[in-house]
Amino acid sequence: MGLIVMKFGGSSVANAERVRNVASIIIDSYKKGNDVVAVVSAQGDTTDDLIEKAAEINPKASKREMDSLLSAGEQMSSALLAMAIEAEGYPVVSLLGWQAGFKTDNVHGSARIKTVQPERLKNEIGKRNIVIVAGFQGLNSFDDITTLGRGGSDTSAVAIAAALHADRCQIYTDVEGVYTADPRKIGNAKKLAEITYDEMLELATLGAQVLNNRSVEMAKKYNVEVEVLSSLKRVPGTIVKEVAKMEKMLIRGVTKDTDVARISVIGVPNTPGIAFKLFAKLAAKNINVDIILQSVGRNDTKDITFTVAKANGELAVSIIKESFDLADESIICDTSVAKISVVGAGMETHPGTASKMFEALYEKDINIQMISTSEIKISVLIDIEQADKAVAAVHKAFFPED
Ligand code: ADP
Ligand code: ASP
Ligand code: MG
């Protein structure tokens, strides 16, 4: 018996039958004597549909109004889930983000949670109510609704688990846990019994959408043990925690990220301070730069290539045009690229990892455009058309079919 925070993603509540299924998971736990707070995402593709609706009316809608609109998806699903629990005769209350005490910063569209003021939640739990919370949303210092960025309900759940010192935080989704690659794409991807926060953070940041990366950051910060598991099949999932058993394997997963643009700046002066000038201007506009490659200077010039998120590609190009006296054709933005990564702690002590990955790509005739490494991952940038083939080849190299 204890306090359990559960989170159910969009596909877990996509239709009436799925909502009833989720209600039964919650009720089963409540009947065992647990207190349950369940965070819920918008049903199915609701968030995408709302984004499309907005674009029909005003493609340049303000982020404030977008947040007001998108938060409605979770308002609907939380009320519907509460109704399903009511129908079974159990005491339940649904709360929107602001009612559940979520205070965020003012960055509409990707707000960060500042605090969760837990009084109302505690009060409802004290009355033995099942509490359903609309995920993905909060209130900023102007009392305006904010949203936490795509996939943000995971973070809502971890934040509640931290604020209430919950005994468990369960993230229910449409797969059975965290796998060595996306199990929908790679048939023999293996489910991990455990994974560390740092490894999960890399997987999530590098494209494994099963957990939102901010939720993992928060879980690590507040030491919340998270279990990722299926809402459709009641089997053990994956535990995300500080120290995990290695299960013999060094590599934990292979990921694909297609939200990448590669920007090449050709022929900048080969003098000190150029990289500083370039990246300081990008940083001033909050543009995050990922992989950076600079050529060796020749004939008094050098080339700098780097990657940014797709949404920042155009802005980055216009900043460079303003900052350097270069012909338009010297600044190239290529959005047809993908980043493939292998993730696993302890890589620096296993020198064969990079060559194994590169060999797998070579065997499929896949050209590597850029490489970046750290002690926990190796990433390569390749043509987006070859991304799925690359993930399959690299996964097979590290996890041969058994
Ligand atoms: P939810 O709606 O429950 O938040 P998401 O769609 O955000 O679910 O995340 C679950 C999906 O993440 C899975 O359906 C799966 O296709 C995808 N995924 C990508 N990489 C992985 C991985 N390494 N392990 C598990 N799932 C993954
Ligand atoms: N409904 C939001 C989204 O689609 C939040 C979430 O699913 O976590 O991104
Ligand atoms: Mg998600």
Coordinates of C-alpha atoms and ligand atoms in Angstrom, one line a residue:
M1 CA 0.0 0.0 0.0
G2 CA 1.2 3.5 -0.8
L3 CA 0.9 6.5 -3.1
I4 CA 1.2 5.6 -6.7
V5 CA 1.5 8.2 -9.5
M6 CA 0.5 6.7 -12.9
K7 CA 0.7 8.3 -16.3
F8 CA -1.3 7.2 -19.4
G9 CA -0.2 8.4 -22.9
G10 CA -2.4 9.3 -25.8
S11 CA -2.7 5.9 -27.3
S12 CA -3.6 4.4 -23.9
V13 CA -6.8 6.5 -23.8
A14 CA -7.4 6.8 -27.6
N15 CA -11.1 5.6 -27.5
A16 CA -13.9 4.7 -25.0
E17 CA -12.7 1.1 -24.7
R18 CA -9.1 2.2 -23.9
V19 CA -10.4 4.8 -21.4
R20 CA -12.3 2.0 -19.6
N21 CA -9.2 -0.2 -19.7
V22 CA -7.2 2.6 -18.0
A23 CA -10.0 3.1 -15.5
S24 CA -9.7 -0.5 -14.5
I25 CA -5.9 -0.3 -14.0
I26 CA -6.4 2.6 -11.7
I27 CA -9.3 1.0 -9.8
D28 CA -7.4 -2.3 -9.3
S29 CA -4.6 -0.4 -7.7
Y30 CA -7.0 1.8 -5.6
K31 CA -8.9 -1.4 -4.4
K32 CA -5.6 -2.7 -3.1
G33 CA -5.6 0.2 -0.7
N34 CA -3.3 2.5 -2.7
D35 CA -3.8 6.2 -3.2
V36 CA -3.7 6.9 -6.9
V37 CA -2.9 10.1 -8.8
A38 CA -3.2 9.5 -12.6
V39 CA -1.8 11.9 -15.1
V40 CA -3.3 11.7 -18.6
S41 CA -2.4 12.9 -22.1
A42 CA -4.8 14.0 -24.8
Q43 CA -6.6 11.1 -26.6
G44 CA -4.9 9.6 -29.7
D45 CA -3.9 12.3 -32.2
T46 CA -5.9 15.1 -30.5
T47 CA -2.9 17.4 -30.0
D48 CA -1.9 17.1 -33.7
D49 CA -5.5 17.7 -34.8
L50 CA -5.7 20.8 -32.6
I51 CA -2.5 22.1 -34.2
E52 CA -4.0 21.6 -37.7
K53 CA -7.2 23.4 -36.6
A54 CA -5.2 26.3 -35.5
A55 CA -3.2 26.4 -38.8
E56 CA -6.5 26.6 -40.7
I57 CA -7.5 29.8 -38.8
N58 CA -4.1 31.4 -38.3
P59 CA -0.8 29.7 -39.2
K60 CA 1.0 32.4 -37.2
A61 CA -1.1 32.1 -34.0
S62 CA 0.6 33.4 -30.9
K63 CA 2.1 30.8 -28.6
R64 CA -0.2 32.0 -25.8
E65 CA -3.3 31.1 -27.7
M66 CA -1.8 27.8 -28.9
D67 CA -1.2 26.8 -25.3
S68 CA -4.8 27.7 -24.5
L69 CA -6.0 25.5 -27.4
L70 CA -3.6 22.5 -26.9
S71 CA -4.3 22.3 -23.2
A72 CA -7.9 21.5 -24.1
G73 CA -6.9 18.0 -25.3
E74 CA -5.9 17.0 -21.8
Q75 CA -8.9 18.8 -20.3
M76 CA -11.1 16.4 -22.3
S77 CA -9.2 13.2 -21.6
S78 CA -8.9 13.9 -17.9
A79 CA -12.7 14.5 -17.5
L80 CA -13.5 11.4 -19.7
L81 CA -11.3 9.2 -17.6
A82 CA -12.8 10.5 -14.4
M83 CA -16.3 9.8 -15.8
A84 CA -15.2 6.2 -16.6
I85 CA -14.1 5.8 -12.9
E86 CA -17.4 7.4 -11.7
A87 CA -19.3 4.9 -13.8
E88 CA -17.7 2.1 -11.8
G89 CA -18.8 3.7 -8.6
Y90 CA -15.4 4.9 -7.2
P91 CA -14.7 8.4 -5.8
V92 CA -12.7 10.5 -8.3
V93 CA -12.0 14.0 -9.2
S94 CA -10.3 15.4 -12.3
L95 CA -8.0 18.5 -12.0
L96 CA -6.5 20.7 -14.7
G97 CA -2.8 21.6 -14.4
W98 CA -3.4 24.8 -12.5
Q99 CA -5.9 23.1 -10.1
A100 CA -3.2 20.5 -9.4
G101 CA -0.7 23.3 -8.5
F102 CA 1.5 23.3 -11.5
K103 CA 3.5 26.6 -11.7
T104 CA 5.7 27.1 -14.7
D105 CA 8.0 29.7 -16.3
N106 CA 6.6 32.0 -19.0
V107 CA 8.0 30.1 -22.1
H108 CA 4.8 29.3 -23.9
G109 CA 5.0 26.1 -25.9
S110 CA 7.8 24.5 -23.9
A111 CA 7.4 25.8 -20.3
R112 CA 9.4 24.4 -17.5
I113 CA 7.8 23.4 -14.3
K114 CA 9.0 25.6 -11.4
T115 CA 7.0 24.0 -8.6
V116 CA 4.0 21.8 -8.0
Q117 CA 2.1 23.2 -5.0
P118 CA 0.6 20.0 -3.7
E119 CA -2.1 21.2 -1.2
R120 CA -5.1 20.5 -3.4
L121 CA -3.7 17.1 -4.5
K122 CA -3.0 16.2 -0.9
N123 CA -6.5 17.3 0.1
E124 CA -8.2 15.1 -2.5
I125 CA -6.0 12.2 -1.6
G126 CA -6.8 12.7 2.0
K127 CA -10.5 12.3 1.1
R128 CA -9.5 9.0 -0.5
N129 CA -10.4 10.4 -3.9
I130 CA -8.7 9.0 -7.0
V131 CA -7.2 12.1 -8.6
I132 CA -6.9 12.4 -12.4
V133 CA -4.6 15.3 -13.5
A134 CA -4.5 16.8 -17.0
G135 CA -0.9 16.4 -18.0
F136 CA 1.3 18.7 -20.2
Q137 CA 0.0 22.0 -18.7
G138 CA 0.5 24.6 -16.0
L139 CA 0.1 28.2 -15.1
N140 CA 2.7 31.0 -15.5
S141 CA 3.4 34.0 -13.4
F142 CA 0.7 36.0 -15.4
D143 CA -1.9 33.3 -14.6
D144 CA -1.9 32.2 -18.2
I145 CA -2.0 28.6 -19.3
T146 CA 1.3 27.2 -20.5
T147 CA 2.1 23.8 -22.0
L148 CA 5.3 21.8 -21.4
G149 CA 6.3 20.9 -25.0
R150 CA 5.4 17.7 -26.9
G151 CA 5.4 14.6 -24.8
G152 CA 5.3 16.8 -21.7
S153 CA 2.8 14.7 -19.7
D154 CA 5.6 12.4 -18.7
T155 CA 7.2 15.4 -17.0
S156 CA 3.9 16.2 -15.3
A157 CA 3.8 12.8 -13.8
V158 CA 7.4 12.7 -12.5
A159 CA 6.9 16.2 -11.1
I160 CA 3.8 15.1 -9.1
A161 CA 5.7 11.9 -7.9
A162 CA 8.5 14.2 -6.7
A163 CA 6.2 16.7 -5.0
L164 CA 4.2 14.1 -3.2
H165 CA 7.2 11.8 -2.5
A166 CA 5.2 9.0 -4.2
D167 CA 6.1 5.4 -3.6
R168 CA 6.0 4.6 -7.3
C169 CA 5.8 6.5 -10.6
Q170 CA 4.5 4.3 -13.4
I171 CA 4.5 5.6 -17.0
Y172 CA 2.0 3.4 -19.0
T173 CA 2.3 3.5 -22.7
D174 CA 1.7 1.4 -25.9
V175 CA 4.8 -0.7 -25.7
E176 CA 6.0 -2.9 -22.8
G177 CA 9.0 -0.8 -21.7
V178 CA 12.2 0.7 -23.0
Y179 CA 13.8 -1.3 -25.7
T180 CA 17.2 -1.5 -27.4
A181 CA 15.5 0.3 -30.4
D182 CA 12.0 1.3 -31.3
P183 CA 10.2 -2.0 -31.1
R184 CA 7.7 -0.9 -33.7
K185 CA 10.5 -0.7 -36.3
I186 CA 13.0 -3.3 -35.1
G187 CA 11.5 -6.7 -34.7
N188 CA 14.2 -8.2 -32.4
A189 CA 14.6 -5.1 -30.2
K190 CA 15.1 -6.3 -26.6
K191 CA 13.2 -5.0 -23.6
L192 CA 15.5 -3.7 -20.9
A193 CA 14.7 -4.7 -17.3
E194 CA 16.6 -1.7 -16.0
I195 CA 18.4 1.4 -17.3
T196 CA 20.2 4.3 -15.5
Y197 CA 18.9 7.9 -15.6
D198 CA 21.9 9.0 -17.6
E199 CA 21.5 6.3 -20.3
M200 CA 17.7 6.9 -20.5
L201 CA 18.4 10.7 -20.8
E202 CA 20.7 10.1 -23.7
L203 CA 18.2 7.7 -25.4
A204 CA 15.3 10.1 -24.9
T205 CA 17.3 13.1 -26.1
L206 CA 18.6 11.3 -29.1
G207 CA 15.2 10.2 -30.4
A208 CA 13.6 7.4 -28.3
Q209 CA 10.3 9.0 -27.7
V210 CA 9.1 6.5 -25.1
L211 CA 10.0 9.0 -22.3
N212 CA 10.3 12.7 -22.7
N213 CA 13.9 13.8 -21.9
R214 CA 12.8 16.5 -19.4
S215 CA 10.9 13.9 -17.4
V216 CA 14.1 11.9 -17.1
E217 CA 16.1 15.0 -16.1
M218 CA 13.6 15.6 -13.4
A219 CA 13.5 12.0 -12.2
K220 CA 17.3 12.1 -11.8
K221 CA 17.2 15.4 -10.0
Y222 CA 14.6 14.2 -7.4
N223 CA 15.6 10.6 -7.5
V224 CA 12.2 9.4 -8.6
E225 CA 12.3 5.7 -9.7
V226 CA 10.3 5.4 -12.9
E227 CA 8.7 2.3 -14.4
V228 CA 7.8 2.3 -18.0
L229 CA 5.1 -0.3 -18.8
S230 CA 2.3 -1.3 -21.1
S231 CA -1.3 -0.2 -20.4
L232 CA -2.5 -3.1 -22.6
K233 CA -0.5 -6.0 -21.4
R234 CA 0.1 -6.5 -17.6
V235 CA 3.7 -7.6 -17.6
P236 CA 6.7 -6.0 -15.9
G237 CA 8.2 -3.0 -17.7
T238 CA 11.5 -1.2 -17.5
I239 CA 12.8 0.5 -14.3
V240 CA 14.7 3.8 -14.8
K241 CA 16.9 4.4 -11.7
E242 CA 20.3 5.6 -10.6
V243 CA 22.2 2.3 -10.6
A244 CA 21.0 -0.4 -13.0
K245 CA 22.2 -3.9 -13.6
M246 CA 24.2 -4.2 -16.8
E247 CA 22.6 -7.4 -18.3
K248 CA 25.9 -8.2 -19.9
M249 CA 25.4 -5.7 -22.7
L250 CA 27.3 -2.4 -23.0
I251 CA 25.1 -0.8 -25.6
R252 CA 21.7 0.0 -24.3
G253 CA 20.0 1.2 -27.5
V254 CA 20.1 2.6 -31.0
T255 CA 18.1 5.7 -31.8
K256 CA 17.1 7.8 -34.7
D257 CA 16.4 11.6 -34.6
T258 CA 15.1 13.2 -37.8
D259 CA 14.6 16.6 -36.2
V260 CA 17.9 17.8 -37.5
A261 CA 19.1 20.4 -39.9
R262 CA 22.8 20.6 -41.1
I263 CA 24.2 24.0 -41.7
S264 CA 27.4 24.5 -43.6
V265 CA 29.2 27.9 -43.7
I266 CA 31.8 27.8 -46.4
G267 CA 34.8 30.0 -46.7
V268 CA 34.8 32.0 -43.5
P269 CA 38.2 33.7 -42.6
N270 CA 40.8 31.4 -41.1
T271 CA 41.4 33.7 -38.2
P272 CA 40.9 33.5 -34.4
G273 CA 37.4 34.4 -33.0
I274 CA 35.3 33.2 -36.0
A275 CA 33.7 30.2 -34.2
F276 CA 33.1 32.4 -31.2
K277 CA 31.4 35.1 -33.2
L278 CA 29.2 32.6 -35.0
F279 CA 28.1 30.5 -32.0
A280 CA 27.7 33.5 -29.7
K281 CA 25.2 35.0 -32.2
L282 CA 23.2 31.7 -32.3
A283 CA 23.3 31.4 -28.5
A284 CA 21.9 34.9 -28.2
K285 CA 18.9 33.7 -30.1
N286 CA 18.6 30.6 -27.9
I287 CA 19.5 28.3 -30.8
N288 CA 21.0 25.1 -29.5
V289 CA 23.9 23.7 -31.5
D290 CA 24.6 20.0 -31.5
I291 CA 27.4 18.4 -33.6
I292 CA 30.1 20.9 -34.8
L293 CA 32.8 20.2 -37.4
Q294 CA 35.4 22.7 -38.6
S295 CA 37.7 22.0 -41.5
V296 CA 41.4 22.7 -41.3
G297 CA 42.0 26.2 -42.8
R298 CA 43.4 26.4 -46.3
N299 CA 44.0 29.5 -48.5
D300 CA 43.1 31.8 -45.6
T301 CA 39.6 30.3 -45.3
K302 CA 37.9 27.5 -43.4
D303 CA 34.4 25.8 -43.4
I304 CA 32.2 25.3 -40.3
T305 CA 29.4 22.8 -40.3
F306 CA 27.0 22.2 -37.4
T307 CA 23.5 20.9 -36.7
V308 CA 20.5 22.5 -35.1
A309 CA 16.8 21.4 -34.6
K310 CA 14.8 21.7 -37.9
A311 CA 12.7 24.5 -36.5
N312 CA 15.8 26.7 -36.0
G313 CA 17.4 26.1 -39.4
E314 CA 16.0 29.2 -41.2
L315 CA 16.7 31.5 -38.3
A316 CA 20.3 30.2 -38.0
V317 CA 20.8 30.9 -41.7
S318 CA 19.5 34.4 -41.5
I319 CA 21.7 35.1 -38.4
I320 CA 24.8 33.9 -40.3
K321 CA 23.9 36.0 -43.3
E322 CA 23.7 39.1 -41.1
S323 CA 27.0 38.3 -39.4
F324 CA 29.3 37.4 -42.2
D325 CA 30.0 38.9 -45.6
L326 CA 29.4 35.7 -47.6
A327 CA 27.6 34.8 -50.9
D328 CA 24.2 33.1 -50.4
E329 CA 25.5 29.9 -51.8
S330 CA 28.2 29.7 -49.1
I331 CA 25.6 29.1 -46.5
I332 CA 23.8 25.8 -46.9
C333 CA 20.9 24.4 -44.8
D334 CA 20.2 20.7 -45.4
T335 CA 17.1 19.3 -43.7
S336 CA 17.3 15.9 -45.3
V337 CA 19.5 14.4 -42.6
A338 CA 19.1 12.1 -39.7
K339 CA 21.1 11.4 -36.6
I340 CA 21.7 7.8 -35.7
S341 CA 23.2 7.1 -32.2
V342 CA 24.3 4.2 -30.1
V343 CA 24.0 4.8 -26.3
G344 CA 25.6 3.0 -23.4
A345 CA 27.6 3.9 -20.3
G346 CA 31.2 2.8 -20.2
M347 CA 31.9 3.2 -23.9
E348 CA 35.2 5.0 -23.5
T349 CA 36.7 1.8 -22.1
H350 CA 35.5 -0.2 -25.1
P351 CA 37.4 1.1 -28.1
G352 CA 35.7 -1.2 -30.6
T353 CA 32.3 0.4 -30.3
A354 CA 32.8 3.2 -32.9
S355 CA 34.4 1.0 -35.5
K356 CA 31.6 -1.6 -35.1
M357 CA 29.0 1.0 -35.8
F358 CA 30.9 2.5 -38.7
E359 CA 31.5 -1.0 -40.2
A360 CA 27.7 -1.8 -40.0
L361 CA 27.0 1.5 -41.9
Y362 CA 29.8 0.8 -44.5
E363 CA 28.4 -2.7 -45.2
K364 CA 25.1 -1.1 -46.2
D365 CA 26.9 1.6 -48.2
I366 CA 25.7 4.4 -46.0
N367 CA 27.9 7.5 -46.0
I368 CA 28.6 9.3 -42.7
Q369 CA 28.5 13.1 -43.0
M370 CA 29.4 14.0 -39.4
I371 CA 30.4 12.1 -36.2
S372 CA 30.2 13.1 -32.6
T373 CA 31.1 11.0 -29.5
S374 CA 30.9 11.2 -25.7
E375 CA 31.6 8.7 -23.0
I376 CA 28.0 7.6 -23.2
K377 CA 27.1 7.8 -27.0
I378 CA 28.3 7.8 -30.6
S379 CA 26.2 9.8 -33.1
V380 CA 26.5 10.0 -36.8
L381 CA 24.7 12.2 -39.3
I382 CA 23.5 10.5 -42.5
D383 CA 21.0 11.0 -45.3
I384 CA 17.5 10.8 -43.9
E385 CA 16.4 8.4 -46.7
Q386 CA 18.8 5.8 -45.2
A387 CA 17.9 6.3 -41.6
D388 CA 15.7 3.3 -41.0
K389 CA 18.1 1.0 -42.9
A390 CA 21.0 2.4 -40.7
V391 CA 19.2 1.8 -37.4
A392 CA 18.4 -1.8 -38.5
A393 CA 22.0 -2.4 -39.5
V394 CA 23.6 -0.8 -36.4
H395 CA 21.1 -2.6 -34.1
K396 CA 21.9 -5.9 -35.8
A397 CA 25.7 -5.3 -35.3
F398 CA 25.3 -4.8 -31.5
F399 CA 22.3 -7.2 -31.0
P400 CA 22.7 -10.1 -33.4
E401 CA 19.5 -12.1 -34.0
D402 CA 19.3 -15.0 -31.6
Ligands
ADP1 P1 2.6 7.9 -25.2 O1 1.5 8.3 -26.0 O2 2.3 6.7 -24.3 O3 3.3 9.0 -24.5 P2 4.7 7.8 -27.1 O4 4.2 7.6 -28.5 O5 5.1 9.2 -26.7 O6 3.7 7.2 -26.2 O7 6.0 6.8 -26.9 C1 5.9 5.4 -27.1 C2 6.5 5.1 -28.4 O8 7.9 5.3 -28.4 C3 6.3 3.6 -28.8 O9 5.1 3.3 -29.4 C4 7.5 3.4 -29.7 O10 7.2 3.3 -31.0 C5 8.4 4.6 -29.5 N1 9.8 4.3 -29.2 C6 10.9 4.8 -29.8 N2 12.1 4.3 -29.3 C7 11.7 3.4 -28.3 C8 12.5 2.6 -27.5 N3 13.8 2.6 -27.5 N4 11.8 1.8 -26.6 C9 10.5 1.8 -26.5 N5 9.7 2.6 -27.3 C10 10.3 3.4 -28.2
ASP2 N1 -0.6 15.7 -25.7 C1 0.7 16.2 -25.7 C2 1.4 15.8 -26.9 O1 0.8 15.1 -27.8 C3 1.5 15.8 -24.4 C4 1.8 14.4 -24.3 O2 1.3 13.5 -25.0 O3 2.6 14.1 -23.3 O4 2.6 16.1 -27.1
MG3 MG 4.9 10.3 -25.0

